[in-house]
């Protein structure tokens, strides 16, 4: 069967926002237009699709956006789209607005939505956008680089005051159930302990012993990077202070990690991925996700991508332990 020629591409952002999403939207719009397609922006993810919050995009709609954090299309989490009725309505809305293909920028959840739209005959391509880096088929996700740089700068500042007061600091970073942000920050910030959901054994006595040993060695601070997936940093700080006698403070970095101007890497990779998504749609492909794997941009079937598993790199984890001396 000949591939369906698409005329109008919709683009939406879904799930948590991530710096660099605007660069991806801009790329979809401008690459789409340069290939002779119409492009429509769908606001507020699947929620906006169901509500018909859809506008025609021109090259000017995305002017002055590549350097901006967040997403100019806004984003949302939409429960209704997880129901068969919601998915049918989503496909009907695409047809109503003449959209025959959609680029979905988001995480695994958003790709499940794209998979459902594809099953209803709307061609879809996913672009990995999440600060968490928790998408198995790709070594890069839009926003991770900016988020770890933002967190790293914040942690450097906490380290200054931690050293001045000779304190222990527990710093909680985002990542949902995944420890990638924590591992990267832990290595980049020279943390004494890095607690990853994938690795932590919940043995707090080991942390206490480590702090006491380090005091004896003359260390003036003790930085613990704690991943959101473990959480409970404030109560952990109280218990550690009581057990060690070392003043301990907890800082939860929170949503500041999701904002801010994207790094050069996030702008460039997001631009490339946006263009690749349009290229795949122009080739008549559907139910694909763009990825960066083994040093190359590539793409996978969404079903295959969602079935993959991602693990913490053992070598990175080992060096994080060896360097924390
Ligand atoms: P992320 O895309 O970052 O993983 P979520 O898991 O919150 O974020 O998913 C974003 C949105 O994608 C959800 O609010 C919902 O609208 C849609 N979605 C998630 N899972 C499914 C599913 N199984 N079927 C259809 N849509 C889904
Ligand atoms: O997926 C991105 C992320 O920032 C996670 O790290 C975090 O667990 C979650 O989103 C927070 O979501 P919300 O913005 O709904 O609080």
Tab-separated table of C-alpha atoms and ligand atoms in Angstrom:
chain	number	residue	atom	x	y	z
A	1	UNK	CA	0.000	0.000	0.000
A	2	UNK	CA	1.358	3.452	-0.935
A	3	UNK	CA	2.277	5.680	2.015
A	4	UNK	CA	-0.326	8.305	2.823
A	5	UNK	CA	0.806	11.763	1.684
A	6	UNK	CA	0.279	14.185	4.526
A	7	UNK	CA	-0.706	17.800	3.993
A	8	UNK	CA	-1.128	19.248	7.477
A	9	UNK	CA	1.022	18.562	10.516
A	10	UNK	CA	-0.137	19.300	14.053
A	11	UNK	CA	2.385	19.794	16.842
A	12	UNK	CA	1.792	19.551	20.576
A	13	UNK	CA	3.757	19.385	23.814
A	14	UNK	CA	2.538	17.062	26.552
A	15	UNK	CA	3.521	16.014	30.100
A	16	UNK	CA	6.100	18.041	32.015
A	17	UNK	CA	7.605	20.951	30.088
A	18	UNK	CA	11.319	20.909	29.327
A	19	UNK	CA	13.765	23.588	28.147
A	20	UNK	CA	14.331	23.110	24.420
A	21	UNK	CA	10.719	22.213	23.629
A	22	UNK	CA	10.367	25.588	21.894
A	23	UNK	CA	13.349	24.816	19.680
A	24	UNK	CA	11.629	21.559	18.692
A	25	UNK	CA	8.300	23.299	17.986
A	26	UNK	CA	10.110	25.932	15.919
A	27	UNK	CA	11.866	23.204	13.938
A	28	UNK	CA	8.614	21.335	13.241
A	29	UNK	CA	6.929	24.545	12.087
A	30	UNK	CA	9.721	25.784	9.850
A	31	UNK	CA	10.764	22.393	8.465
A	32	UNK	CA	7.108	21.568	7.808
A	33	UNK	CA	6.517	24.857	5.986
A	34	UNK	CA	9.695	24.477	3.970
A	35	UNK	CA	8.445	21.028	2.840
A	36	UNK	CA	5.222	22.642	1.609
A	37	UNK	CA	3.048	21.401	4.500
A	38	UNK	CA	0.602	23.378	6.610
A	39	UNK	CA	1.438	23.344	10.310
A	40	UNK	CA	-1.024	23.773	13.171
A	41	UNK	CA	-0.106	24.341	16.804
A	42	UNK	CA	-2.210	22.384	19.301
A	43	UNK	CA	-2.247	24.121	22.698
A	44	UNK	CA	-2.193	22.336	26.097
A	45	UNK	CA	-1.302	18.857	24.852
A	46	UNK	CA	-4.044	16.292	24.358
A	47	UNK	CA	-6.380	18.416	26.449
A	48	UNK	CA	-6.193	21.235	23.874
A	49	UNK	CA	-6.665	18.724	21.069
A	50	UNK	CA	-9.950	17.570	22.602
A	51	UNK	CA	-11.032	21.182	23.166
A	52	UNK	CA	-10.021	22.345	19.664
A	53	UNK	CA	-7.380	24.793	20.927
A	54	UNK	CA	-5.667	24.735	17.555
A	55	UNK	CA	-4.081	27.557	15.546
A	56	UNK	CA	-2.360	27.907	12.185
A	57	UNK	CA	1.381	28.374	12.585
A	58	UNK	CA	3.539	30.537	10.355
A	59	UNK	CA	7.293	30.994	10.410
A	60	UNK	CA	6.628	34.134	12.468
A	61	UNK	CA	4.603	32.245	15.096
A	62	UNK	CA	7.882	30.784	16.350
A	63	UNK	CA	10.047	33.909	16.070
A	64	UNK	CA	12.057	34.752	19.175
A	65	UNK	CA	11.362	31.406	20.835
A	66	UNK	CA	14.498	29.260	20.462
A	67	UNK	CA	16.106	30.806	23.557
A	68	UNK	CA	13.016	30.576	25.758
A	69	UNK	CA	12.355	27.972	28.443
A	70	UNK	CA	8.954	26.316	28.853
A	71	UNK	CA	6.717	25.681	25.880
A	72	UNK	CA	4.914	28.361	23.879
A	73	UNK	CA	2.151	25.810	23.179
A	74	UNK	CA	1.673	25.155	26.901
A	75	UNK	CA	1.388	21.619	28.157
A	76	UNK	CA	-1.055	19.560	30.161
A	77	UNK	CA	-1.766	16.159	31.558
A	78	UNK	CA	-5.089	14.934	30.178
A	79	UNK	CA	-6.872	12.015	31.824
A	80	UNK	CA	-9.686	12.004	29.267
A	81	UNK	CA	-7.228	11.118	26.507
A	82	UNK	CA	-6.380	7.917	28.345
A	83	UNK	CA	-9.890	6.593	27.686
A	84	UNK	CA	-10.937	4.964	24.363
A	85	UNK	CA	-13.631	7.652	23.964
A	86	UNK	CA	-11.066	10.428	24.480
A	87	UNK	CA	-8.743	8.860	21.921
A	88	UNK	CA	-11.552	8.545	19.365
A	89	UNK	CA	-12.479	12.189	19.982
A	90	UNK	CA	-8.799	13.178	19.546
A	91	UNK	CA	-8.675	11.503	16.129
A	92	UNK	CA	-12.029	13.069	15.181
A	93	UNK	CA	-10.726	16.510	16.184
A	94	UNK	CA	-7.631	15.997	14.011
A	95	UNK	CA	-9.897	15.203	11.040
A	96	UNK	CA	-12.152	18.169	11.827
A	97	UNK	CA	-9.146	20.514	11.687
A	98	UNK	CA	-7.652	18.797	8.634
A	99	UNK	CA	-4.660	17.503	10.614
A	100	UNK	CA	-3.413	14.250	9.120
A	101	UNK	CA	-0.220	13.921	11.156
A	102	UNK	CA	0.895	14.983	14.638
A	103	UNK	CA	4.317	15.522	16.193
A	104	UNK	CA	4.044	14.773	19.914
A	105	UNK	CA	6.812	16.269	22.042
A	106	UNK	CA	6.864	14.666	25.496
A	107	UNK	CA	7.736	11.553	27.460
A	108	UNK	CA	6.652	7.913	27.488
A	109	UNK	CA	3.098	8.773	28.580
A	110	UNK	CA	2.745	11.206	25.696
A	111	UNK	CA	4.068	8.554	23.296
A	112	UNK	CA	1.340	6.176	24.496
A	113	UNK	CA	-1.102	8.860	23.404
A	114	UNK	CA	0.653	9.124	20.018
A	115	UNK	CA	0.407	5.353	19.660
A	116	UNK	CA	-3.362	5.565	20.187
A	117	UNK	CA	-3.774	8.364	17.630
A	118	UNK	CA	-1.750	6.322	15.122
A	119	UNK	CA	-4.073	3.365	15.710
A	120	UNK	CA	-6.960	5.689	14.750
A	121	UNK	CA	-5.295	6.515	11.422
A	122	UNK	CA	-3.569	9.794	12.339
A	123	UNK	CA	0.129	9.566	11.498
A	124	UNK	CA	2.265	10.340	14.546
A	125	UNK	CA	5.907	10.826	15.449
A	126	UNK	CA	7.114	11.311	19.020
A	127	UNK	CA	9.999	13.574	19.992
A	128	UNK	CA	11.528	12.811	23.424
A	129	UNK	CA	11.040	15.829	25.679
A	130	UNK	CA	11.630	15.420	29.402
A	131	UNK	CA	14.229	16.621	31.869
A	132	UNK	CA	14.240	13.128	33.432
A	133	UNK	CA	16.155	11.310	30.624
A	134	UNK	CA	13.953	8.318	31.424
A	135	UNK	CA	13.051	7.281	27.862
A	136	UNK	CA	14.645	3.941	27.128
A	137	UNK	CA	15.135	4.173	23.359
A	138	UNK	CA	17.238	7.326	23.488
A	139	UNK	CA	20.434	8.519	25.176
A	140	UNK	CA	19.246	12.137	24.897
A	141	UNK	CA	15.965	13.798	25.850
A	142	UNK	CA	15.155	17.456	25.322
A	143	UNK	CA	15.708	19.443	28.518
A	144	UNK	CA	17.982	17.102	30.467
A	145	UNK	CA	21.129	19.032	29.609
A	146	UNK	CA	19.644	22.357	30.703
A	147	UNK	CA	18.133	20.850	33.854
A	148	UNK	CA	21.383	19.271	35.036
A	149	UNK	CA	23.284	22.487	34.352
A	150	UNK	CA	20.679	24.497	36.293
A	151	UNK	CA	20.787	22.040	39.186
A	152	UNK	CA	24.589	21.899	39.110
A	153	UNK	CA	24.855	25.686	39.464
A	154	UNK	CA	22.382	25.691	42.347
A	155	UNK	CA	24.231	22.860	44.102
A	156	UNK	CA	27.573	24.722	43.740
A	157	UNK	CA	25.972	27.614	45.619
A	158	UNK	CA	24.647	25.361	48.367
A	159	UNK	CA	28.100	23.831	48.677
A	160	UNK	CA	29.619	27.280	49.405
A	161	UNK	CA	27.374	27.869	52.380
A	162	UNK	CA	27.561	24.231	53.461
A	163	UNK	CA	31.370	24.477	53.636
A	164	UNK	CA	31.282	27.818	55.504
A	165	UNK	CA	29.036	26.325	58.178
A	166	UNK	CA	30.690	22.889	58.063
A	167	UNK	CA	27.303	21.321	57.494
A	168	UNK	CA	25.877	18.326	55.752
A	169	UNK	CA	23.512	19.284	52.905
A	170	UNK	CA	20.941	16.994	51.390
A	171	UNK	CA	19.861	18.289	48.001
A	172	UNK	CA	16.872	16.700	46.341
A	173	UNK	CA	16.751	16.780	42.552
A	174	UNK	CA	13.931	15.856	40.178
A	175	UNK	CA	13.713	12.783	37.978
A	176	UNK	CA	10.424	11.142	38.927
A	177	UNK	CA	11.360	7.427	39.434
A	178	UNK	CA	14.694	7.752	37.630
A	179	UNK	CA	18.100	8.724	39.012
A	180	UNK	CA	19.764	10.212	35.920
A	181	UNK	CA	19.619	13.845	37.076
A	182	UNK	CA	20.881	12.811	40.513
A	183	UNK	CA	23.766	10.780	39.087
A	184	UNK	CA	24.913	13.512	36.712
A	185	UNK	CA	24.678	16.212	39.380
A	186	UNK	CA	26.348	13.944	41.896
A	187	UNK	CA	29.355	13.477	39.621
A	188	UNK	CA	29.419	17.090	38.405
A	189	UNK	CA	29.121	18.545	41.901
A	190	UNK	CA	31.513	16.097	43.552
A	191	UNK	CA	28.892	14.875	46.007
A	192	UNK	CA	29.951	12.665	48.892
A	193	UNK	CA	26.850	10.493	48.531
A	194	UNK	CA	24.434	10.038	45.627
A	195	UNK	CA	21.131	8.325	46.363
A	196	UNK	CA	19.495	6.826	43.282
A	197	UNK	CA	16.146	5.003	43.320
A	198	UNK	CA	17.744	2.311	41.158
A	199	UNK	CA	20.571	1.689	43.670
A	200	UNK	CA	19.821	2.985	47.165
A	201	UNK	CA	19.510	0.281	49.838
A	202	UNK	CA	17.857	2.607	52.408
A	203	UNK	CA	20.631	1.895	54.900
A	204	UNK	CA	20.888	5.311	56.583
A	205	UNK	CA	23.496	4.049	59.034
A	206	UNK	CA	25.946	3.823	56.104
A	207	UNK	CA	25.366	7.514	55.382
A	208	UNK	CA	25.864	8.364	59.048
A	209	UNK	CA	29.134	6.397	59.164
A	210	UNK	CA	30.305	8.045	55.947
A	211	UNK	CA	29.683	11.546	57.339
A	212	UNK	CA	31.520	10.732	60.579
A	213	UNK	CA	34.490	9.188	58.672
A	214	UNK	CA	34.689	12.226	56.397
A	215	UNK	CA	34.731	14.594	59.381
A	216	UNK	CA	37.699	12.637	60.727
A	217	UNK	CA	39.416	13.013	57.343
A	218	UNK	CA	38.949	16.788	57.580
A	219	UNK	CA	36.095	17.256	55.093
A	220	UNK	CA	34.291	20.519	55.792
A	221	UNK	CA	31.037	19.659	54.097
A	222	UNK	CA	29.089	16.586	53.112
A	223	UNK	CA	26.894	16.888	50.067
A	224	UNK	CA	24.228	14.227	49.583
A	225	UNK	CA	22.343	14.328	46.293
A	226	UNK	CA	19.020	12.644	46.833
A	227	UNK	CA	16.784	11.724	43.908
A	228	UNK	CA	13.105	12.677	43.989
A	229	UNK	CA	12.246	8.974	43.600
A	230	UNK	CA	13.633	8.439	47.121
A	231	UNK	CA	12.442	11.779	48.497
A	232	UNK	CA	11.848	12.514	52.216
A	233	UNK	CA	14.936	14.765	52.327
A	234	UNK	CA	13.677	16.906	55.210
A	235	UNK	CA	13.026	14.011	57.577
A	236	UNK	CA	16.267	12.352	56.453
A	237	UNK	CA	18.153	15.556	57.379
A	238	UNK	CA	16.662	15.537	60.889
A	239	UNK	CA	17.603	11.900	61.464
A	240	UNK	CA	21.124	12.387	60.114
A	241	UNK	CA	21.720	15.474	62.262
A	242	UNK	CA	20.530	13.588	65.367
A	243	UNK	CA	22.740	10.587	64.606
A	244	UNK	CA	25.921	12.465	63.602
A	245	UNK	CA	25.754	15.696	65.564
A	246	UNK	CA	26.574	17.444	62.264
A	247	UNK	CA	24.172	20.270	61.412
A	248	UNK	CA	22.207	19.093	58.375
A	249	UNK	CA	19.981	21.035	56.004
A	250	UNK	CA	17.708	19.809	53.234
A	251	UNK	CA	17.040	21.717	50.004
A	252	UNK	CA	14.512	20.551	47.469
A	253	UNK	CA	15.401	22.191	44.156
A	254	UNK	CA	11.955	21.544	42.658
A	255	UNK	CA	10.575	23.205	39.557
A	256	UNK	CA	13.445	25.642	39.080
A	257	UNK	CA	15.131	22.665	37.372
A	258	UNK	CA	12.469	22.681	34.654
A	259	UNK	CA	12.748	26.343	33.694
A	260	UNK	CA	15.278	28.636	32.101
A	261	UNK	CA	16.857	29.242	28.745
A	262	UNK	CA	17.931	25.991	27.048
A	263	UNK	CA	21.610	25.158	26.680
A	264	UNK	CA	23.227	25.119	23.246
A	265	UNK	CA	22.986	21.309	23.180
A	266	UNK	CA	19.269	21.347	23.972
A	267	UNK	CA	18.624	23.969	21.268
A	268	UNK	CA	20.588	22.123	18.590
A	269	UNK	CA	19.446	18.561	19.368
A	270	UNK	CA	15.825	19.663	19.768
A	271	UNK	CA	16.036	21.447	16.403
A	272	UNK	CA	17.453	18.333	14.751
A	273	UNK	CA	14.820	16.085	16.316
A	274	UNK	CA	11.987	18.399	15.265
A	275	UNK	CA	13.229	18.333	11.664
A	276	UNK	CA	13.677	14.549	11.733
A	277	UNK	CA	10.106	14.123	12.957
A	278	UNK	CA	8.821	16.130	9.993
A	279	UNK	CA	11.064	14.180	7.650
A	280	UNK	CA	9.607	10.876	8.889
A	281	UNK	CA	6.056	12.169	8.438
A	282	UNK	CA	6.892	13.381	4.933
A	283	UNK	CA	8.091	9.848	4.146
A	284	UNK	CA	4.622	8.627	5.141
A	285	UNK	CA	5.849	7.005	8.370
A	286	UNK	CA	3.739	6.788	11.504
A	287	UNK	CA	3.927	5.454	15.075
A	288	UNK	CA	7.634	6.317	15.243
A	289	UNK	CA	9.734	8.055	17.851
A	290	UNK	CA	12.866	10.038	17.107
A	291	UNK	CA	15.898	9.059	19.199
A	292	UNK	CA	19.602	9.659	19.704
A	293	UNK	CA	21.323	6.328	20.259
A	294	UNK	CA	24.965	5.295	20.139
A	295	UNK	CA	26.013	8.759	18.937
A	296	UNK	CA	23.511	8.962	16.071
A	297	UNK	CA	20.049	10.312	15.456
A	298	UNK	CA	17.671	7.515	14.550
A	299	UNK	CA	14.050	6.435	15.032
A	300	UNK	CA	12.107	3.508	16.448
A	301	UNK	CA	8.633	2.102	16.258
A	302	UNK	CA	6.766	3.494	19.290
A	303	UNK	CA	5.621	0.027	20.436
A	304	UNK	CA	9.224	-1.189	20.317
A	305	UNK	CA	10.484	1.972	22.046
A	306	UNK	CA	7.972	1.666	24.889
A	307	UNK	CA	8.928	-1.976	25.481
A	308	UNK	CA	12.615	-1.092	26.004
A	309	UNK	CA	14.162	-0.758	29.460
A	310	UNK	CA	16.669	1.809	30.624
A	311	UNK	CA	19.192	1.310	33.396
A	312	UNK	CA	21.703	3.476	35.181
A	313	UNK	CA	25.063	3.135	33.449
A	314	UNK	CA	27.153	0.885	35.721
A	315	UNK	CA	30.427	2.538	34.783
A	316	UNK	CA	29.082	6.012	35.600
A	317	UNK	CA	27.719	4.702	38.884
A	318	UNK	CA	31.023	3.083	39.782
A	319	UNK	CA	33.027	6.239	39.065
A	320	UNK	CA	30.576	8.256	41.139
A	321	UNK	CA	31.475	6.010	44.098
A	322	UNK	CA	35.214	6.000	43.420
A	323	UNK	CA	35.421	9.778	43.107
A	324	UNK	CA	33.516	10.513	46.320
A	325	UNK	CA	36.530	10.155	48.644
B	1	LIG	P1	5.158	12.155	29.989
B	1	LIG	O1	4.741	12.272	28.574
B	1	LIG	O2	6.167	13.179	30.385
B	1	LIG	O3	5.552	10.735	30.357
B	1	LIG	P2	2.639	11.776	31.390
B	1	LIG	O4	2.914	10.361	31.762
B	1	LIG	O5	2.037	12.679	32.406
B	1	LIG	O6	3.913	12.553	30.899
B	1	LIG	O7	1.701	11.719	30.088
B	1	LIG	C1	1.298	12.909	29.462
B	1	LIG	C2	-0.072	12.721	28.873
B	1	LIG	O8	-0.032	11.723	27.854
B	1	LIG	C3	-1.160	12.249	29.816
B	1	LIG	O9	-1.703	13.277	30.603
B	1	LIG	C4	-2.182	11.710	28.853
B	1	LIG	O10	-2.918	12.766	28.260
B	1	LIG	C5	-1.301	11.076	27.779
B	1	LIG	N1	-1.172	9.650	28.073
B	1	LIG	C6	-0.430	9.055	29.048
B	1	LIG	N2	-0.606	7.722	29.045
B	1	LIG	C7	-1.493	7.460	28.063
B	1	LIG	C8	-2.116	6.256	27.569
B	1	LIG	N3	-1.843	5.062	28.076
B	1	LIG	N4	-2.982	6.394	26.532
B	1	LIG	C9	-3.273	7.584	26.005
B	1	LIG	N5	-2.733	8.748	26.429
B	1	LIG	C10	-1.859	8.697	27.433
B	2	LIG	O1	8.805	14.604	34.297
B	2	LIG	C1	9.336	15.842	34.657
B	2	LIG	C2	9.079	16.120	36.103
B	2	LIG	O2	9.634	17.384	36.442
B	2	LIG	C3	9.587	15.053	37.076
B	2	LIG	O3	10.969	15.162	37.315
B	2	LIG	C4	8.735	15.316	38.287
B	2	LIG	O4	8.563	14.137	39.029
B	2	LIG	C5	7.427	15.750	37.686
B	2	LIG	O5	7.690	16.178	36.364
B	2	LIG	C6	6.758	16.869	38.448
B	2	LIG	O6	5.530	17.118	37.865
B	2	LIG	P1	4.613	18.358	38.248
B	2	LIG	O7	5.114	19.529	37.457
B	2	LIG	O8	3.255	17.927	37.819
B	2	LIG	O9	4.750	18.610	39.701
